[in-house]
XYZ file of C-alpha atoms in Angstrom:
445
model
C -4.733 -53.988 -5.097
C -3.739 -51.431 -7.576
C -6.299 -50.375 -8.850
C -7.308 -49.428 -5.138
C -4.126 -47.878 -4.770
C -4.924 -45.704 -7.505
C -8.417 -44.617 -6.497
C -6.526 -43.307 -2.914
C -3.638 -41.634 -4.960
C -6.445 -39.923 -6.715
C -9.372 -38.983 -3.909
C -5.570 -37.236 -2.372
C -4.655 -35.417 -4.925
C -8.292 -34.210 -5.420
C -8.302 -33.166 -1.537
C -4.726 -31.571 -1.821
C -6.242 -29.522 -5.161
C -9.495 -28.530 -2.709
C -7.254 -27.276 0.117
C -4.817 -25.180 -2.335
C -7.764 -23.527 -4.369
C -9.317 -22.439 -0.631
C -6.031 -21.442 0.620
C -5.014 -19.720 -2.431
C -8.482 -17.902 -2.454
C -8.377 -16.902 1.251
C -4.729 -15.277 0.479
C -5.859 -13.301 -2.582
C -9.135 -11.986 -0.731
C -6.768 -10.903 2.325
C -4.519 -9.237 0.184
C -7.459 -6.871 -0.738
C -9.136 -6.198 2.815
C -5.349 -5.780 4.373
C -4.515 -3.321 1.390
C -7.813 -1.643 2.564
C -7.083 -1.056 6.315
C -6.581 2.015 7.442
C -3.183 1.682 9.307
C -0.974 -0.859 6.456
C 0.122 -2.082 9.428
C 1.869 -4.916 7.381
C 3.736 -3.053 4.984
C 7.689 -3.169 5.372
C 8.794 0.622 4.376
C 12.609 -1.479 4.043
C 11.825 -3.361 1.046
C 9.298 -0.855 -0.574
C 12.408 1.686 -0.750
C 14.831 -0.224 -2.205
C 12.355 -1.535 -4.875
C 11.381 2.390 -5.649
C 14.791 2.625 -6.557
C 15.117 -0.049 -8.774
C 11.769 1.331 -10.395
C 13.819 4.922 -10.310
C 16.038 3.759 -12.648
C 14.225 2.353 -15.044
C 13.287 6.135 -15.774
C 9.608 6.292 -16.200
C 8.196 9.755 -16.495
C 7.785 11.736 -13.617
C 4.722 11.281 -11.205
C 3.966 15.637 -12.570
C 2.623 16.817 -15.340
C 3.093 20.359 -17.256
C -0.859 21.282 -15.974
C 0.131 21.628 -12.300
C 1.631 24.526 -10.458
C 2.737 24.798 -6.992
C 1.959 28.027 -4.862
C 4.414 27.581 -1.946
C 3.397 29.627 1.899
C 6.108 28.950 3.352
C 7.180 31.886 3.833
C 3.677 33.774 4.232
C 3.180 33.860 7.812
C 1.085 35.896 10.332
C 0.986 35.688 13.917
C -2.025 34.805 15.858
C -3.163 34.583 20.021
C -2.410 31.423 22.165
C -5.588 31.611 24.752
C -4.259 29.445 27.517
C -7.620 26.673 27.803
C -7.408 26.884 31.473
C -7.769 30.429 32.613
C -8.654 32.039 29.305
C -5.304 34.284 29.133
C -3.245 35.204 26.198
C 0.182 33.750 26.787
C 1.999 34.235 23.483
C 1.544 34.438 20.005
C 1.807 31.554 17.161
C 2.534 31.413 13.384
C -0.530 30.886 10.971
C -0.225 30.644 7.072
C -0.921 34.909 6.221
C -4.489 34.948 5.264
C -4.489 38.007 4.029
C -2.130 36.963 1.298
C -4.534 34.120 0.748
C -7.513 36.254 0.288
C -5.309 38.433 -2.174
C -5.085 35.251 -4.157
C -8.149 34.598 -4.582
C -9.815 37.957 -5.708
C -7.306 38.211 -8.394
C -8.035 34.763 -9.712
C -11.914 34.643 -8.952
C -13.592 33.700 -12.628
C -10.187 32.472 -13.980
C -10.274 29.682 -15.813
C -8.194 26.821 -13.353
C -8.907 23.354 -13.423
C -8.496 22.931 -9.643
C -7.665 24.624 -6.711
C -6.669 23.103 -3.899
C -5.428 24.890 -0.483
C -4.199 22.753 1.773
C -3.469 24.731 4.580
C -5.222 24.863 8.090
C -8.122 26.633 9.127
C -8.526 25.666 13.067
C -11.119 27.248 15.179
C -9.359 29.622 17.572
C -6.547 30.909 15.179
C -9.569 34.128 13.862
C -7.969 36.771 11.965
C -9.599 40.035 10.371
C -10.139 38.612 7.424
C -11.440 35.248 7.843
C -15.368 35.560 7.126
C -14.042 37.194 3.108
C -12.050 34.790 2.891
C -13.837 32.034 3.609
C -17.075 32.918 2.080
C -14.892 32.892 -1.349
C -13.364 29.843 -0.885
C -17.522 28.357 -0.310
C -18.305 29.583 -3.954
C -15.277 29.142 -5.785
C -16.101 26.604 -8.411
C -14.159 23.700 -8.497
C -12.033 24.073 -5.030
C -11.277 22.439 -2.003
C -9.237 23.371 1.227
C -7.844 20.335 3.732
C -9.962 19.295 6.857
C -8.836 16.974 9.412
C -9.987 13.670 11.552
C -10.268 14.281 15.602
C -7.514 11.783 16.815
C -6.247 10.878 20.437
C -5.423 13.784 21.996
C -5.893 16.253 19.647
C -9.531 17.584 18.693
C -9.472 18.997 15.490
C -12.542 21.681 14.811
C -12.574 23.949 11.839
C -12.931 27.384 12.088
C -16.211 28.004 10.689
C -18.724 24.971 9.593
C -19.717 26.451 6.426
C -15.962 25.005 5.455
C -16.925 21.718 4.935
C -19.183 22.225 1.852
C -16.148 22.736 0.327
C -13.610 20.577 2.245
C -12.104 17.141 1.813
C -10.140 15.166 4.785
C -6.088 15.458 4.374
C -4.643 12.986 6.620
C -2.118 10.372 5.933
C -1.993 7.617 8.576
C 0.993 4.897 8.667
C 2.111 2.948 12.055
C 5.191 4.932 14.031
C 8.037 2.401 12.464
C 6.787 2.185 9.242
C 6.505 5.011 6.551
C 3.777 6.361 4.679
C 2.615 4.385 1.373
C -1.376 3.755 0.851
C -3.544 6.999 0.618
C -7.139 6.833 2.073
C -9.765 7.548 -0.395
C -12.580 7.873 1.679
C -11.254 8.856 5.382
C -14.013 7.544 8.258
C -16.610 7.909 5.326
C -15.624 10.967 4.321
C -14.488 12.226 1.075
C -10.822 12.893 1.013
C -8.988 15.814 -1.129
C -7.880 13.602 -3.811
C -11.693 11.942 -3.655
C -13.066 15.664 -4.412
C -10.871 16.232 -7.138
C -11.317 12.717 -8.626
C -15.289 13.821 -8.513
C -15.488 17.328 -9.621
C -12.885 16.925 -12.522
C -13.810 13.581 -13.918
C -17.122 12.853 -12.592
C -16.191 9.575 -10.722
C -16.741 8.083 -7.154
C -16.146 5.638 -4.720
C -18.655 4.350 -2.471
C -18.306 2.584 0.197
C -20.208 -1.195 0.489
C -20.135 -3.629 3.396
C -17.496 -5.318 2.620
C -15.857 -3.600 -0.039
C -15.513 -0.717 -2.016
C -16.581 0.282 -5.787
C -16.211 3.004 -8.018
C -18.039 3.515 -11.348
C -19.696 0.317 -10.811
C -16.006 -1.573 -10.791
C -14.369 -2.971 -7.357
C -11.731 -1.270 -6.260
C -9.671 0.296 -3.512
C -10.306 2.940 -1.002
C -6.649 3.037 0.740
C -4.212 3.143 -2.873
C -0.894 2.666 -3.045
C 0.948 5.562 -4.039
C 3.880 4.340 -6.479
C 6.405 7.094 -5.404
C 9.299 6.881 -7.810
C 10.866 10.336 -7.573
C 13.625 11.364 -5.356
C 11.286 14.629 -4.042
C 13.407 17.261 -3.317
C 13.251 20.968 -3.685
C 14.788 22.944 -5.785
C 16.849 25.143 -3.727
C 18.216 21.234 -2.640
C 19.113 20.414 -6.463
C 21.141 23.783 -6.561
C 22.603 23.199 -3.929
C 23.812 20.234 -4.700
C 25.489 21.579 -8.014
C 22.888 19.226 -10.151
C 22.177 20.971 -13.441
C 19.583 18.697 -14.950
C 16.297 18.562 -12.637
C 14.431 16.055 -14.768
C 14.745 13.141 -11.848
C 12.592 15.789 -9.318
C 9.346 15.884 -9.070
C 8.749 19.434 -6.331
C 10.751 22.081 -8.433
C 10.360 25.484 -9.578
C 7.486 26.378 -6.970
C 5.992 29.676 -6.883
C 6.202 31.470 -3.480
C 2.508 33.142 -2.705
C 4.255 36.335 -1.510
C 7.049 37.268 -3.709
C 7.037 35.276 -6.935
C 2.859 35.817 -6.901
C 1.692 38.993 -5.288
C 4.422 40.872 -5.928
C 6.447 39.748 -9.281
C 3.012 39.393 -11.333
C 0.127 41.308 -12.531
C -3.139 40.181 -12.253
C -3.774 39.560 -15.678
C -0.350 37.377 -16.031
C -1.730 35.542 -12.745
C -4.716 34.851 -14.599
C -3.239 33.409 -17.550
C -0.601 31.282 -15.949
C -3.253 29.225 -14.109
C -5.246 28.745 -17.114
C -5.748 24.995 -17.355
C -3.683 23.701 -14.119
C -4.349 21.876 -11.474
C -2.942 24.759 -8.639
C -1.990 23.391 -5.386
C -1.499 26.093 -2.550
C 0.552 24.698 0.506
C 3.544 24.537 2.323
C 6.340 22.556 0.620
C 8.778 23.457 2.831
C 8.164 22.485 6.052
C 4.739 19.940 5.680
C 6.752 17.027 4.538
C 6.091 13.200 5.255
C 8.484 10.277 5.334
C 8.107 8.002 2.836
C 9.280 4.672 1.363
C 11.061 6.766 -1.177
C 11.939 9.590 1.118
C 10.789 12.983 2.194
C 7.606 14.353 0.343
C 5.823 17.192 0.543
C 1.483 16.818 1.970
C 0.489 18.287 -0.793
C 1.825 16.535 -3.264
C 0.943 13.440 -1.870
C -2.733 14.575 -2.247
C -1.759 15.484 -5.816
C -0.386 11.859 -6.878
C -3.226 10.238 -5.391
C -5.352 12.153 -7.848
C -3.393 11.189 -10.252
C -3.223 7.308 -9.563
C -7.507 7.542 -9.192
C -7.537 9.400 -13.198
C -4.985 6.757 -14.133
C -7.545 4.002 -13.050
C -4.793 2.559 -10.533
C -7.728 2.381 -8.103
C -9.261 -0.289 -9.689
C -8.957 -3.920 -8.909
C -6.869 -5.970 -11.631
C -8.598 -9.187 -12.843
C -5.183 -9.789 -14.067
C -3.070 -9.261 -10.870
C -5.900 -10.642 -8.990
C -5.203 -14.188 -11.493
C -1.730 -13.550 -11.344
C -1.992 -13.683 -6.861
C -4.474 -16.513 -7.105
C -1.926 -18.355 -9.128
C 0.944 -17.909 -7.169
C -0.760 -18.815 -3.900
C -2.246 -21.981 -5.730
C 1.026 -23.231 -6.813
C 2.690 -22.435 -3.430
C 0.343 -24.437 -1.867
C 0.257 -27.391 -3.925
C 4.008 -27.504 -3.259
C 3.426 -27.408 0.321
C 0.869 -30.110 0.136
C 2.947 -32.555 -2.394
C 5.816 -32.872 0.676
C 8.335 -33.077 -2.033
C 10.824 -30.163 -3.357
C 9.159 -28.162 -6.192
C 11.411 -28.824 -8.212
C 12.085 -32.285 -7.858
C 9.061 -33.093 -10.267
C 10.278 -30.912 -12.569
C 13.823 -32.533 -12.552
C 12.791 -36.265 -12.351
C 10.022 -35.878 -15.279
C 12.981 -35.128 -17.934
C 15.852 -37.356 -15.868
C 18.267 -34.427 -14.868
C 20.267 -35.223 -11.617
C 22.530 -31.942 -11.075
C 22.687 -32.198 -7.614
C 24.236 -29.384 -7.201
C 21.554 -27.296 -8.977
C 19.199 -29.155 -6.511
C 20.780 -28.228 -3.581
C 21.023 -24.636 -4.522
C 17.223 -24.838 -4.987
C 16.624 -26.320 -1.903
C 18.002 -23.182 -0.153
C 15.302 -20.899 -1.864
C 12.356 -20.847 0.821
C 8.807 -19.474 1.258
C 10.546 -15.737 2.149
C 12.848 -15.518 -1.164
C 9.774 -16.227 -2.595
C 7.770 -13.787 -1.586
C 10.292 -10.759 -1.629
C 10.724 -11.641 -5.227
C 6.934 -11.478 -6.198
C 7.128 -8.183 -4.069
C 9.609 -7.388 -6.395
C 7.619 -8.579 -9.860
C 4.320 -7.610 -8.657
C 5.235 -4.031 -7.680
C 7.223 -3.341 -11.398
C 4.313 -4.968 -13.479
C 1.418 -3.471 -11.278
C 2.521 -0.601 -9.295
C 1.186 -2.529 -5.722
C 2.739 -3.316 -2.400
C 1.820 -6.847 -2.500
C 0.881 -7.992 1.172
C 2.347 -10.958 2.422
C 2.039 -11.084 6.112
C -1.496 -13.026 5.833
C -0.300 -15.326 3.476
C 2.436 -16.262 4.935
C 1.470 -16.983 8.067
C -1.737 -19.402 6.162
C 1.588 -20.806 4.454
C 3.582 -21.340 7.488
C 0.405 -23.309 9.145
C 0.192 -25.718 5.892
C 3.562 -26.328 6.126
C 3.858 -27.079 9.549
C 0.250 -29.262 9.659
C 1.492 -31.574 6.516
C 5.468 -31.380 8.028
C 3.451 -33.013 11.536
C 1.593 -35.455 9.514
C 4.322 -36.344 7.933
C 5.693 -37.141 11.095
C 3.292 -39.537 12.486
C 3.014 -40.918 9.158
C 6.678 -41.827 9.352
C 6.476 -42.660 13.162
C 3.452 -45.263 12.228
C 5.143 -46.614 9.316
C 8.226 -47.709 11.816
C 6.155 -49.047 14.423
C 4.256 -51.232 11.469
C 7.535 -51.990 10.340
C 8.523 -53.310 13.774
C 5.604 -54.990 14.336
C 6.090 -57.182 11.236
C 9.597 -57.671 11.945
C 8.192 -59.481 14.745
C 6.026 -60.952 13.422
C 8.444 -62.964 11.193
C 10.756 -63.412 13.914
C 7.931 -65.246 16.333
C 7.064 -67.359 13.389
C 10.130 -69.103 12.751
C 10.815 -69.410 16.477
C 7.681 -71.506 16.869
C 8.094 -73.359 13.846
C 11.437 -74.654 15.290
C 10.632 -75.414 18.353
C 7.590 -77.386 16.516
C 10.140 -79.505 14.931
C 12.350 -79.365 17.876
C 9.656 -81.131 19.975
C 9.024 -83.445 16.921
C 12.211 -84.591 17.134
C 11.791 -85.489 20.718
C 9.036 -87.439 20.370
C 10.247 -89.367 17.509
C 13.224 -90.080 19.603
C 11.161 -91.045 22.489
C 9.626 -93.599 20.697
């Protein structure tokens, strides 16, 4: 009777191993499709910030590097028409980054020896200036360049202003959900190349591409919508002054050039020429295009800049370690689950510690301390916003399926329990009254 025993102990523990290494695997492959949707609608801005802090203060080095320079516009503005849609009249005038300022830019630095150029500043069909077919037949054979193009969303019909822009120009948006803030970067944007894509290709010679089901890059699985690891507190310099800080090492967006003043005006061509020697330059406003973040306020283009930077760091790629390291943690959670016992109480009983108090303090740490602590680990050791939505909810069904069968298991066990109760009971009753009627016969006779 054993011996049978033990051959159902083990086919259960076998099943309860099957169902954990499904589970576990169904959790790590939804951590990589929801970490690939375009909205993150599952990310929780909340926690992300407060962990950016803690990863603040461990004081990494700064998301920059000495081969980047900032050309703010600002403060270069022109005025264009408003056509009313309707009717066709002019009824006002709007502002426009000066492209006549731009085009100054680039014929003193045409041939100089830049790594990048990126302009990420709008070109929208209607807003025609003077200048605009110079211009933008320099920015078409500038090596190494791109300018910022949009996607068409509700309401709002984005057209460029002339299509010979798109040889040259890479998709710029950077979409979150309304109550949560912006933290994954789209490499490829409705199949299209983004900024940081373009960069990634023309400086190191890499890709992404794009597969049914997932994405690769140099032959490698990996990402297309990247966290960004923001750790910096992104303010501008002017801010810092203000502020009466004397040491700007913590900021990431200081000392910008303006294109007007510090540029045109302050330099000479051939000082122009050898300050952008070897950098990455990034035209744009840094001002007044700023995004909410998890870690606060940051300007678009840099945002475009650090997702470069996490795609030459590798960070795109999928880790077989962090991918071992989910897999494992999902396993074991799920094991626990299926085991209806405490996970600790193995742990405990194997080397005979009561501590009941220890115990009981355990017993208070659930499935969500849990997870906001892996959050926690995962995001320090990896740099990723671990999601937790899908898994938790695949957790929460185990738990509640095995906490049911538990149930009945219980409720059957009583009624069996019952039943041989009674059992007993009817025995003995008709055993006396056997006797009983022995008795009477015996006495009879």
């Amino acid at each position: 009777m054993a011996q049978g025993g033990s051959h159902t102990d083990f086919f259960v523990f076998r099943f309860s191993v099957a169902i954990a290494v499904i589970l576990a695997l169904l959790c790590t492959v939804a951590d990589y499709w929801v970490n690939n949707m375009t909205y993150p609608i599952f990310d929780s801005s909340t926690k992300l910030a407060a962990i950016s802090w803690l990863r603040r203060s461990s004081k990494e080095p700064s998301n920059t590097d000495v081969n980047l320079l900032m050309v703010n516009v600002a403060y270069d503005k022109a005025f264009v028409p408003v056509v009313d849609p309707l009717f066709g009249d002019t009824i006002g005038v709007r502002a426009i980054t000066d492209r006549n300022k731009l085009l100054e830019l680039m014929k003193r630095i045409e041939g100089a020896d830049y790594r990048y150029l990126f302009v990420d500043v709008r070109f929208e069909s209607g807003d025609d200036t003077p200048v605009d077919s110079d211009l933008f037949a320099r920015f078409v054979v500038a090596p190494r360049l791109s300018i910022s193009t949009h996607r068409a969303t509700a309401g709002y019909d984005y057209e460029i202003a002339d299509s010979a822009l798109l040889a040259c120009a890479g998709y710029s948006d950077y979409r979150h959900w309304k109550f949560d803030n912006f933290s994954h970067y789209e490499l490829l944007q409705d199949g299209n190349a983004s900024v940081a894509l373009q960069m990634y290709r023309e400086i190191t010679g890499g890709d992404v591409s794009e597969r049914p089901m997932w994405y690769t890059s140099n032959g490698r699985l990996c990402y297309n919508s990247i966290f960004l690891p923001l750790t910096s507190k992104h303010v501008p310099l002017d801010d810092a002054e203000d502020s009466g800080l004397s040491n700007y090492e913590d900021f990431d967006e200081v000392s910008f050039l303006n294109l007007g003043f510090d540029v045109l005006q302050m330099m000479t061509t051939e000082e122009l020429r050898s300050l952008v020697r070897d950098k990455i330059v990034v035209v744009g406003d840094f001002d007044n295009d700023r995004h909410l973040t998890y870690a606060g306020e940051v300007s678009g283009p840099m945002l475009t800049y650090y997702a470069f930077k996490e795609l030459s760091a590798g960070h795109h790629y999928v880790s077989a370690s962090y991918m071992v390291a989910l897999f494992m943690m999902y396993l074991v959670m799920a094991l626990v689950i299926l085991t209806r016992k405490p996970w600790y109480s193995a742990m405990f009983d194997r080397v005979g510690l009561k501590l009941k108090p220890v115990r009981y303090m355990l017993s208070l740490i659930g499935t969500s301390i849990v997870f906001t602590a892996a959050i926690i680990v995962f995001y320090m050791i990896w740099g990723v916003s671990l999601q937790v939505f899908v898994p938790a909810a695949l957790l929460g069904v185990l738990s509640i399926v095995v906490s049911v069968k538990k149930y009945l298991e219980e409720i059957k066990d009583k009624i069996n329990s019952n039943e041989k109760d009674y059992d007993v009971g009817s025995g003995v009753d008709s055993s006396c009254n056997v006797a009983q009627r022995k008795d009477v016969s015996n006495n009879e006779a």
